[in-house]
Short mmCIF file of C-alpha atoms and ligand atoms in Angstrom, two decimals:
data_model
loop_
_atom_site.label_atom_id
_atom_site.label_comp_id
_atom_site.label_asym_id
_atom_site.label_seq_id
_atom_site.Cartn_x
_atom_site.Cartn_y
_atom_site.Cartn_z
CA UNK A 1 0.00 0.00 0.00
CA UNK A 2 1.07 3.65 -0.59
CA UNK A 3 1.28 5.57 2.50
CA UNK A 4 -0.10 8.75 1.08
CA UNK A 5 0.48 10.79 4.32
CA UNK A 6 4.14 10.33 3.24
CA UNK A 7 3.26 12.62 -0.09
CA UNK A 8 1.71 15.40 1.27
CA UNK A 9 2.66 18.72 2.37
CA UNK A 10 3.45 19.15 6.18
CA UNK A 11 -0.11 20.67 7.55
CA UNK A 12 2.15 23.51 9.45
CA UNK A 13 3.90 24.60 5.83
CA UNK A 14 0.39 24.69 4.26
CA UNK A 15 -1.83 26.69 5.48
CA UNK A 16 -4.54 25.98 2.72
CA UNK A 17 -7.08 23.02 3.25
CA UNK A 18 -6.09 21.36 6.15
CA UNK A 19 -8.49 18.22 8.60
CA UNK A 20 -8.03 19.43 12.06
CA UNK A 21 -8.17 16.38 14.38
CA UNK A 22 -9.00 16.99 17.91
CA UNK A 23 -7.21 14.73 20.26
CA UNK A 24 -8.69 16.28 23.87
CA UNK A 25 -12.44 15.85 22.44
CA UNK A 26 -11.29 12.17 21.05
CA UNK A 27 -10.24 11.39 24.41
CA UNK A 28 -13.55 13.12 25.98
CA UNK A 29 -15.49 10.59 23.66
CA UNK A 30 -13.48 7.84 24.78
CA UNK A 31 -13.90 8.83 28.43
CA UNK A 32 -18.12 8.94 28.06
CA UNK A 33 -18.13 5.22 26.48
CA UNK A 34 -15.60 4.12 29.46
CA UNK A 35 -18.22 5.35 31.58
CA UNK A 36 -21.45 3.68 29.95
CA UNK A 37 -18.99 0.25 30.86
CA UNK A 38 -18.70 -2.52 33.55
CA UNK A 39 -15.00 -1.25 34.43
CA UNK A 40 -13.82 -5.09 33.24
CA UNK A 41 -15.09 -4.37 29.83
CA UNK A 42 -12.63 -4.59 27.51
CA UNK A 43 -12.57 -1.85 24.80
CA UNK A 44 -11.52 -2.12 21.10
CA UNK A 45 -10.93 1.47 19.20
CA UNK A 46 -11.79 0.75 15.76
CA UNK A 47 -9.20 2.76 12.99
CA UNK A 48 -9.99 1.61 9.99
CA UNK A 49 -10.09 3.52 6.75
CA UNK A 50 -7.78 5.75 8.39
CA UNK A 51 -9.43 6.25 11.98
CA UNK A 52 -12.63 7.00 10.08
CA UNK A 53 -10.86 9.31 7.58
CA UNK A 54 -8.96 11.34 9.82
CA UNK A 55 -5.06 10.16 11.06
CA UNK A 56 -4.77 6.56 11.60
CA UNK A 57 -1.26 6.96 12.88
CA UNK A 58 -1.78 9.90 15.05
CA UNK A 59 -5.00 8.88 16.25
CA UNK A 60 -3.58 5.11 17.12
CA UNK A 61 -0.51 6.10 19.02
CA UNK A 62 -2.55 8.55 21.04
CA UNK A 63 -5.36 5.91 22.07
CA UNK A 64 -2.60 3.28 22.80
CA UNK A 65 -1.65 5.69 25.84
CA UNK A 66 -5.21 5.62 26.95
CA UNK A 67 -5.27 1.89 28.09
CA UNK A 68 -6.97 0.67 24.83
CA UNK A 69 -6.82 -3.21 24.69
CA UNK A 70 -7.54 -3.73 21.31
CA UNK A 71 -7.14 -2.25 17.64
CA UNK A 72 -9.30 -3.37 14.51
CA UNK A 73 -8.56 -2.34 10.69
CA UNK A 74 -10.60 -3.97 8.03
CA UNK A 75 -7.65 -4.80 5.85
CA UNK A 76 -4.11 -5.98 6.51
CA UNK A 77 -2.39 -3.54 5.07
CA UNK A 78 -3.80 -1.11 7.41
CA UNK A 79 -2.31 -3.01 10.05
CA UNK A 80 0.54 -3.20 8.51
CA UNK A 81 0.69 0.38 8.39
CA UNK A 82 0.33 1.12 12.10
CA UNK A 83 2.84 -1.79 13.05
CA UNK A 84 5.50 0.32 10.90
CA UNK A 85 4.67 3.23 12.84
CA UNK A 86 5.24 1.65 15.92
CA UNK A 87 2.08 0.81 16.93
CA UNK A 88 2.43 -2.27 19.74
CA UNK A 89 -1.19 -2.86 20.62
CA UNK A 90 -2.90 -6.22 19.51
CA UNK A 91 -4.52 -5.59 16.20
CA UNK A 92 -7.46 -7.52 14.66
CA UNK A 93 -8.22 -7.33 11.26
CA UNK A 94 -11.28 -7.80 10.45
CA UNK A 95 -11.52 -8.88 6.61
CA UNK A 96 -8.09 -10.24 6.24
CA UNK A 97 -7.63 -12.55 2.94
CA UNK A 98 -5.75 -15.83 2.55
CA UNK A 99 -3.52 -13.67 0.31
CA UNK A 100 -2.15 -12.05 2.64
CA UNK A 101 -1.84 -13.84 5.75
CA UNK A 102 1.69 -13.94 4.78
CA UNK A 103 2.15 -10.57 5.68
CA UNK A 104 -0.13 -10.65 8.54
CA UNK A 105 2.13 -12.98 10.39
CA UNK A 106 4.87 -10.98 9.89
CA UNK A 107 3.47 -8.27 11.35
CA UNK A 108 1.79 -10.02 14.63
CA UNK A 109 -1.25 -8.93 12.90
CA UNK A 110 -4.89 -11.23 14.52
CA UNK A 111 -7.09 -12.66 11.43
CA UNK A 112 -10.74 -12.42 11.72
CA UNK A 113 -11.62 -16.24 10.35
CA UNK A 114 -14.96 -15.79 9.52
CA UNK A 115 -15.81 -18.69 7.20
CA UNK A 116 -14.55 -22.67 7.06
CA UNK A 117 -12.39 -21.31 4.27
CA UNK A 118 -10.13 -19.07 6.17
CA UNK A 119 -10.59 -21.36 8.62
CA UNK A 120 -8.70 -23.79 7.06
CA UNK A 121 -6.53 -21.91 5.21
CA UNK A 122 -5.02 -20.03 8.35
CA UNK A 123 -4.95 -23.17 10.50
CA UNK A 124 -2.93 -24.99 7.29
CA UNK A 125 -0.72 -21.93 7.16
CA UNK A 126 0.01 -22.21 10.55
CA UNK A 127 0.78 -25.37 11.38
CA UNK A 128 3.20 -25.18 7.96
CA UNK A 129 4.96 -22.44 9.80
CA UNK A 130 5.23 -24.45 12.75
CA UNK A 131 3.56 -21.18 14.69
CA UNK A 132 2.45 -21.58 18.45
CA UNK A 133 -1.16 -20.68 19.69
CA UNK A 134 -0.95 -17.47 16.80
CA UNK A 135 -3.98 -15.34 17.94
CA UNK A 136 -7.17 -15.84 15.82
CA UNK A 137 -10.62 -14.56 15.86
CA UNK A 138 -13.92 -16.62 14.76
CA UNK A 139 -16.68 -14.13 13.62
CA UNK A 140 -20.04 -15.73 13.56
CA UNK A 141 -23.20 -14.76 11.20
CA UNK A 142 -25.84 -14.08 13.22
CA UNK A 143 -27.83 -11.91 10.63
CA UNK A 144 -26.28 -9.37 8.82
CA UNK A 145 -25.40 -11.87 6.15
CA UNK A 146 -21.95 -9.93 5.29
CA UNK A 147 -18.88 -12.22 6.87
CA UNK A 148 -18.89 -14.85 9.54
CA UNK A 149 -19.44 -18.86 10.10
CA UNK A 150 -22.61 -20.31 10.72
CA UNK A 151 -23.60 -23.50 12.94
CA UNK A 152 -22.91 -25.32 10.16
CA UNK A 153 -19.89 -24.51 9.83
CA UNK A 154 -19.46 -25.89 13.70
CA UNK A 155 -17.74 -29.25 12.34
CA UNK A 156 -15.26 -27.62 10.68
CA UNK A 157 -14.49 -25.48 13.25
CA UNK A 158 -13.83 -28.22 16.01
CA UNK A 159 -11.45 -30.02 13.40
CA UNK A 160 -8.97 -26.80 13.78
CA UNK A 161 -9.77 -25.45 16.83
CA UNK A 162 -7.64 -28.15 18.69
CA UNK A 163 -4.74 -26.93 16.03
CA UNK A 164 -2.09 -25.55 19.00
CA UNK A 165 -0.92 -23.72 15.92
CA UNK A 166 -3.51 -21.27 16.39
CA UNK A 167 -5.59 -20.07 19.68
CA UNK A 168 -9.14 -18.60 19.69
CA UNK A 169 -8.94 -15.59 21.57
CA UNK A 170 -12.01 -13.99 20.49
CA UNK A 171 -14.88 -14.64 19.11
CA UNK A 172 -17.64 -12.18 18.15
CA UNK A 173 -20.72 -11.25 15.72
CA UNK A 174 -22.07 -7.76 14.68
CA UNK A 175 -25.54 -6.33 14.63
CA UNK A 176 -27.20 -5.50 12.11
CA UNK A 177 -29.57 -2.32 12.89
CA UNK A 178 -28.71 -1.76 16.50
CA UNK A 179 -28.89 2.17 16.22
CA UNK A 180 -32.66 1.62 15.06
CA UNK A 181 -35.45 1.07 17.42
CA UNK A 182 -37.31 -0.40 15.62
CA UNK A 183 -35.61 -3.43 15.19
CA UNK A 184 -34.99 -4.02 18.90
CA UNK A 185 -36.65 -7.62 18.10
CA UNK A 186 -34.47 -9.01 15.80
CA UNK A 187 -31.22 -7.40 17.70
CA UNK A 188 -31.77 -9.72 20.76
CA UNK A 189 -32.77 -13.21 18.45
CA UNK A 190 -29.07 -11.73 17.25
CA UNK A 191 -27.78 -11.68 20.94
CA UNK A 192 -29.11 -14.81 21.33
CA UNK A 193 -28.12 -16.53 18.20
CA UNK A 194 -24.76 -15.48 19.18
CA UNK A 195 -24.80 -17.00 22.69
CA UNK A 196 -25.54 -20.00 21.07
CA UNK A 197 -22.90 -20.28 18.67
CA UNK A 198 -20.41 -19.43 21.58
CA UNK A 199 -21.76 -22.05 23.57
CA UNK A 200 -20.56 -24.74 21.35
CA UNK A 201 -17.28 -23.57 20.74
CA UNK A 202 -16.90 -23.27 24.74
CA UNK A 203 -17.16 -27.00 24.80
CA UNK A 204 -14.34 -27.20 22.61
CA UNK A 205 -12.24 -24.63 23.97
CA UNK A 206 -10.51 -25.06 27.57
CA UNK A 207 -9.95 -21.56 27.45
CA UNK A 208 -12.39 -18.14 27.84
CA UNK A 209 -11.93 -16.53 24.61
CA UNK A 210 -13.40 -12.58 24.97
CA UNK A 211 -16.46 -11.81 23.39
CA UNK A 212 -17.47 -9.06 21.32
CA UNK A 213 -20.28 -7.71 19.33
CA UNK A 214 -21.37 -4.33 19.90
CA UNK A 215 -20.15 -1.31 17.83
CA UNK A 216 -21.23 2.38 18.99
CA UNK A 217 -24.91 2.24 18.68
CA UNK A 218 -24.86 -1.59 20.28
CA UNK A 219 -22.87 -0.20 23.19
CA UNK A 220 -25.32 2.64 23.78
CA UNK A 221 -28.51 0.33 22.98
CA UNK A 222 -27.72 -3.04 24.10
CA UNK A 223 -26.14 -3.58 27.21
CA UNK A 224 -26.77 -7.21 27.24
CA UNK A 225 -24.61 -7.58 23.88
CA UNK A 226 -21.50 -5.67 26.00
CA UNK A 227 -20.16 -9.18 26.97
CA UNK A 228 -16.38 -9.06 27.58
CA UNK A 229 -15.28 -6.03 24.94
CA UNK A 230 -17.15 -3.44 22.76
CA UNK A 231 -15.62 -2.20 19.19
CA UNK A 232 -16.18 1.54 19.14
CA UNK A 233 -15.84 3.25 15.72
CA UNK A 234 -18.00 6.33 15.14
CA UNK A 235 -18.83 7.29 18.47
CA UNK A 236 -15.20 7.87 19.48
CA UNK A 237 -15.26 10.46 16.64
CA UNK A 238 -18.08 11.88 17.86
CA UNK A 239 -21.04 10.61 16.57
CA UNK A 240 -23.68 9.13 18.45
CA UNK A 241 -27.01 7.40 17.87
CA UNK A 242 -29.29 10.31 18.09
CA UNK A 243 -28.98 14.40 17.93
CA UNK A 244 -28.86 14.11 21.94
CA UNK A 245 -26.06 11.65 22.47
CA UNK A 246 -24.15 13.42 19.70
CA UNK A 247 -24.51 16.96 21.30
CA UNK A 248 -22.69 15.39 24.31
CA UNK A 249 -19.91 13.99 22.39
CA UNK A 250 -17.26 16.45 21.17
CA UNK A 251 -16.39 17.22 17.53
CA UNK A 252 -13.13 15.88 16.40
CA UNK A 253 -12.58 16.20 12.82
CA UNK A 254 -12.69 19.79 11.24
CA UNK A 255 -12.14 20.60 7.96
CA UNK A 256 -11.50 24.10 6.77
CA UNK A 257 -10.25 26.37 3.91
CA UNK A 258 -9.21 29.41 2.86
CA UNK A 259 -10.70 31.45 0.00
CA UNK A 260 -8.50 31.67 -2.61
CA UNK A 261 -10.00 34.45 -4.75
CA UNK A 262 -13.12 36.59 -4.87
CA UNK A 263 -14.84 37.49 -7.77
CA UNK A 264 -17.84 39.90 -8.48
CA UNK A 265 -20.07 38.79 -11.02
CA UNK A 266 -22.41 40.65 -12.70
CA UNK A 267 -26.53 40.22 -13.30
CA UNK A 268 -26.62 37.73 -16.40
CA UNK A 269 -23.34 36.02 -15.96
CA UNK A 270 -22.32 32.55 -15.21
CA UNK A 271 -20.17 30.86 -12.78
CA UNK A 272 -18.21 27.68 -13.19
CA UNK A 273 -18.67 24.16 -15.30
CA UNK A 274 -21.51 24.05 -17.53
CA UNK A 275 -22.48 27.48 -16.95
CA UNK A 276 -24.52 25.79 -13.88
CA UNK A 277 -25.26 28.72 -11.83
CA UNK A 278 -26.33 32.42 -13.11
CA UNK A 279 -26.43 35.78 -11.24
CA UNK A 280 -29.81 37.19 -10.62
CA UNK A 281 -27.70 40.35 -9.85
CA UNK A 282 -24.51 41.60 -8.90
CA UNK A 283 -23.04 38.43 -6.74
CA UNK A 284 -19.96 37.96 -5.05
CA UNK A 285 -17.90 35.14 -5.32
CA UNK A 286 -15.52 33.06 -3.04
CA UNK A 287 -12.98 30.61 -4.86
CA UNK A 288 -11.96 27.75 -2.40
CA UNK A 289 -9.21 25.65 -2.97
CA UNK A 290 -11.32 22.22 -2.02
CA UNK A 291 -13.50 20.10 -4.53
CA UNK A 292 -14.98 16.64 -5.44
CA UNK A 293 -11.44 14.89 -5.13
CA UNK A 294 -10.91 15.89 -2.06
CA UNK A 295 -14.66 14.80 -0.56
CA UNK A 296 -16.73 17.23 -1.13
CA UNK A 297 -19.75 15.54 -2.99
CA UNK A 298 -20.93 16.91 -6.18
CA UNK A 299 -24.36 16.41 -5.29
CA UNK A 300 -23.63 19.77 -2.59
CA UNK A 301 -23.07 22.37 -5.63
CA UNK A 302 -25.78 24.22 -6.89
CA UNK A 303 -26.93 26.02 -4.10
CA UNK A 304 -27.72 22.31 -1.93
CA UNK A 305 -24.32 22.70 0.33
CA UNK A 306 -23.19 25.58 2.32
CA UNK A 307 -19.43 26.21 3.98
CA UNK A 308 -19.01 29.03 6.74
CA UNK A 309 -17.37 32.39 6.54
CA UNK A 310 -17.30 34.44 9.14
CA UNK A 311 -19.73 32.77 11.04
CA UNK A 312 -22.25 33.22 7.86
CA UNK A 313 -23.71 30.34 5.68
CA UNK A 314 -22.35 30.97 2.62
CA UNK A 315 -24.17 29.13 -0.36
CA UNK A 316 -21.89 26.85 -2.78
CA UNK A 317 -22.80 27.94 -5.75
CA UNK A 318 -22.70 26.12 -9.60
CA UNK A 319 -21.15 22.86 -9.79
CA UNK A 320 -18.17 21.76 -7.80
CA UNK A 321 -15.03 21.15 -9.46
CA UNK A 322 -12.49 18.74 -8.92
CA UNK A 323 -10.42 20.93 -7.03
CA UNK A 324 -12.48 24.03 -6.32
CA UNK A 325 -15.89 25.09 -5.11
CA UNK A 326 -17.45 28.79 -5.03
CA UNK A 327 -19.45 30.31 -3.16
CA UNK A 328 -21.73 32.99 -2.91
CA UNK A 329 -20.21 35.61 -0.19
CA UNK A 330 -22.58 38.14 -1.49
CA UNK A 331 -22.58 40.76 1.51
CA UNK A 332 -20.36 38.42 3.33
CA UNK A 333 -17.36 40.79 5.28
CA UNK A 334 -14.34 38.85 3.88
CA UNK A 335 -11.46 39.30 1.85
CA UNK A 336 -8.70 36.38 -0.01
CA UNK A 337 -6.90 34.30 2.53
CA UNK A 338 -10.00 34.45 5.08
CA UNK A 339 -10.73 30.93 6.40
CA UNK A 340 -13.83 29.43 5.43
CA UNK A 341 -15.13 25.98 7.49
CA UNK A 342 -16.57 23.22 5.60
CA UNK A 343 -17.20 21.61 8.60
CA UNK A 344 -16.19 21.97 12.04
CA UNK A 345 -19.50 20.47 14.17
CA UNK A 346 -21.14 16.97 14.12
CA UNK A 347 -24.19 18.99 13.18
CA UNK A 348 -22.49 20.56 10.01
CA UNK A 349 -21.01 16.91 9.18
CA UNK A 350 -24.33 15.60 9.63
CA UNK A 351 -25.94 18.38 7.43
CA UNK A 352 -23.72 17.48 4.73
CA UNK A 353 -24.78 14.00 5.03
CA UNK A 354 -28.28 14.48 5.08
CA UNK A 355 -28.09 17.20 1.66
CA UNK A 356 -25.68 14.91 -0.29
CA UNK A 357 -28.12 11.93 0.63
CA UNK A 358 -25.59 9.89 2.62
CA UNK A 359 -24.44 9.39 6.34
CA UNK A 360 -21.94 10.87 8.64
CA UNK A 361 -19.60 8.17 8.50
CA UNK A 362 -19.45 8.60 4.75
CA UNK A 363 -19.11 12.39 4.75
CA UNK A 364 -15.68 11.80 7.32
CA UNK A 365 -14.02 8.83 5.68
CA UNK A 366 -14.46 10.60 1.92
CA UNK A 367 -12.11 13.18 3.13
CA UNK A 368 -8.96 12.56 0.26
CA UNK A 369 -5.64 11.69 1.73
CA UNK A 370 -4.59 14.74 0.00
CA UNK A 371 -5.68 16.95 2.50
CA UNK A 372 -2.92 17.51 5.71
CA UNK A 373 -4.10 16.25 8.64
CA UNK A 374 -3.14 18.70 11.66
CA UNK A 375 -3.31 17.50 15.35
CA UNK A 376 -4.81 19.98 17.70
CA UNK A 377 -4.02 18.99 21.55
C1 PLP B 1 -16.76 -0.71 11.49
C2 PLP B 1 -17.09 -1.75 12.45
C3 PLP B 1 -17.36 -1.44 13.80
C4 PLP B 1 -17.50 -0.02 14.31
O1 PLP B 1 -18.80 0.44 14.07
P1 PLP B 1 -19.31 1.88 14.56
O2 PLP B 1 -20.74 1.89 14.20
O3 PLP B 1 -18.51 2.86 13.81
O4 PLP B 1 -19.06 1.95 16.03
C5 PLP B 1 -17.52 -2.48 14.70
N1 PLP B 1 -17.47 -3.77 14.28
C6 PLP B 1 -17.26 -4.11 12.99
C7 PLP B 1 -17.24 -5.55 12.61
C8 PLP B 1 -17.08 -3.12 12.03
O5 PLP B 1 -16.90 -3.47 10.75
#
């Protein structure tokens, strides 16, 4: 994999579109799920696609001072990039591939085996490496129908679980809908599908693996699915299940701009690509230096998104470019090199969510690696 932080600019030399990253409110988010916790509850800080978009490294070497147990990535390479940063904590991954399990042992990276395949194919790799009681993880299906093994798949599993070339220490499930209320019914028959499925591998076992299956919204909804760790990903970034948990939660990802140049267009004239948007009078413009490559969705030109200047909303206006949006400062105090925020509250991320038709989580990870990532303290 590319490490593309290692291409950009140094945030401090340029002072033009820069992702602020909040490490005091991280840590005040980390602190409030701590505290919704049985103090023996293990917790696992998810930091995939880059810590949610923002600084995987930065992010991951902070939390590991904060008496995190466990890591997760969804690839190995991810892992592979925080062990070459130094990161020491156990890491799972959770959709690691055969192909690379190569690499994974070299970097005392933890498979997720979540079908008889990779099963099989880790336990064979194992015991052809002559490894001792390598850390696995066994992900069961208990209704989301993505990854994991199902009962059926219990056979298989006792064949290799007895392998002393790999040890189970964890095994855990995910829930499907547990930030909606609605399907409160069909999260427990989850829970308890789950219990089941652990039930026969404790025969098998004569160890306690840990067991996991609640992300944010599970934590917060379902205590009884807390068992011996939780895997929180958006909530430590500040997003909770509703407006109200959210508003307690700080913001820790900002992302702001400068304006690069201001224009003044007159009535009848056009503004950007395809001669999208025309002045119904005299209209000021603000150039920013931040387009569709770097995450801004398309979908917000044309008057649907809004950035802030000044503390003003300040319309983005035709279609946004690649590189550049504009938008409409019209009696708007500012002047070129004035910051402008794209977003720098849940409740503007979750604003741009809701206009460009997606959710938070996509509006944060979108945000292109091009973009220097600056650590506030
Ligand atoms: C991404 C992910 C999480 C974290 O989910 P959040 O809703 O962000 O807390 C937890 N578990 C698994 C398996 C995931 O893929």
């Amino acid at each position: 994999m590319s490490h593309p932080n290692h291409q950009i600019p140094n945030a401090s030399e340029s002072h033009v579109s820069v992702l602020e990253i909040d490490l005091a409110a991280l840590d005040h988010n980390v602190r409030y799920f701590k505290k919704k916790l049985p103090s023996k509850t293990k917790l696992l800080a998810v930091v995939k696609a880059f810590s949610y978009g923002l600084d995987a490294i930065k992010i991951s070497k902070h939390l590991e001072k904060q008496q995190i147990d466990y890591f997760a990535v969804a690839y190995t390479e991810e892992g592979v990039f925080l062990r070459e940063a130094g990161v020491k904590t156990p890491i799972l991954v959770l959709h690691a591939q055969p192909a690379n399990y190569e690499t994974l042992i070299s970097n005392q990276l933890e498979p997720n085996l979540y079908s008889s395949y990779t099963l099989q194919a880790f336990s064979k790799l194992a015991t052809a490496k002559k490894l001792q009681e390598y850390p696995v993880h066994l992900k069961f299906n208990t209704g989301l129908n993505r990854l994991g093994l199902a009962p059926n798949d219990l056979p298989e599993i006792s064949k290799h679980i007895e392998n002393t070339a790999i040890k189970v220490v964890s095994i855990f499930s995910h829930l499907a809908a547990s930030e909606d209320p609605n399907e409160k019914e069909f999260s427990l028959r989850q829970i308890e599908e789950f219990k089941k499925c652990t039930a026969h591998i404790f025969r098998l076992l004569k160890h306690k693996p840990i067991l996991h299956m609640s992300n944010t919204s599970g934590i917060l909804n379902y205590p009884e699915a807390h068992f011996d760790m939780v895997r929180l990903g958006i909530g430590m970034y500040g997003f909770g299940n509703d407006a109200n948990e959210t508003a307690t939660l700080k913001n820790v990802g900002s992302l702001k701009t400068i304006i690069s140049q201001i224009h003044e267009i007159k009535k009848g004239e056009t503004l950007g690509y395809n001669r999208a948007f025309t002045a119904s009078q005299t209209t000021k413009t603000a150039t920013l230096p931040i387009g569709h490559a770097d995450g801004i969705h398309r979908s917000l030109g044309n008057g649907n998104g809004s950035v802030k200047i000044n503390n003003q909303d300040c319309p983005i206006i035709g279609n946004v470019c690649m590189d550049m949006i504009m938008v409409n400062v019209t009696n708007i105090d500012c002047k070129e090199g004035d910051e402008a925020i794209v977003f720098d509250s849940q409740q503007m991320v979750c604003n741009l969510a809701k206009k460009s038709d997606t959710i938070s989580y996509e509006i944060i990870t979108g945000i292109s690696q091009r973009i220097p990532r600056k650590i506030i303290l």
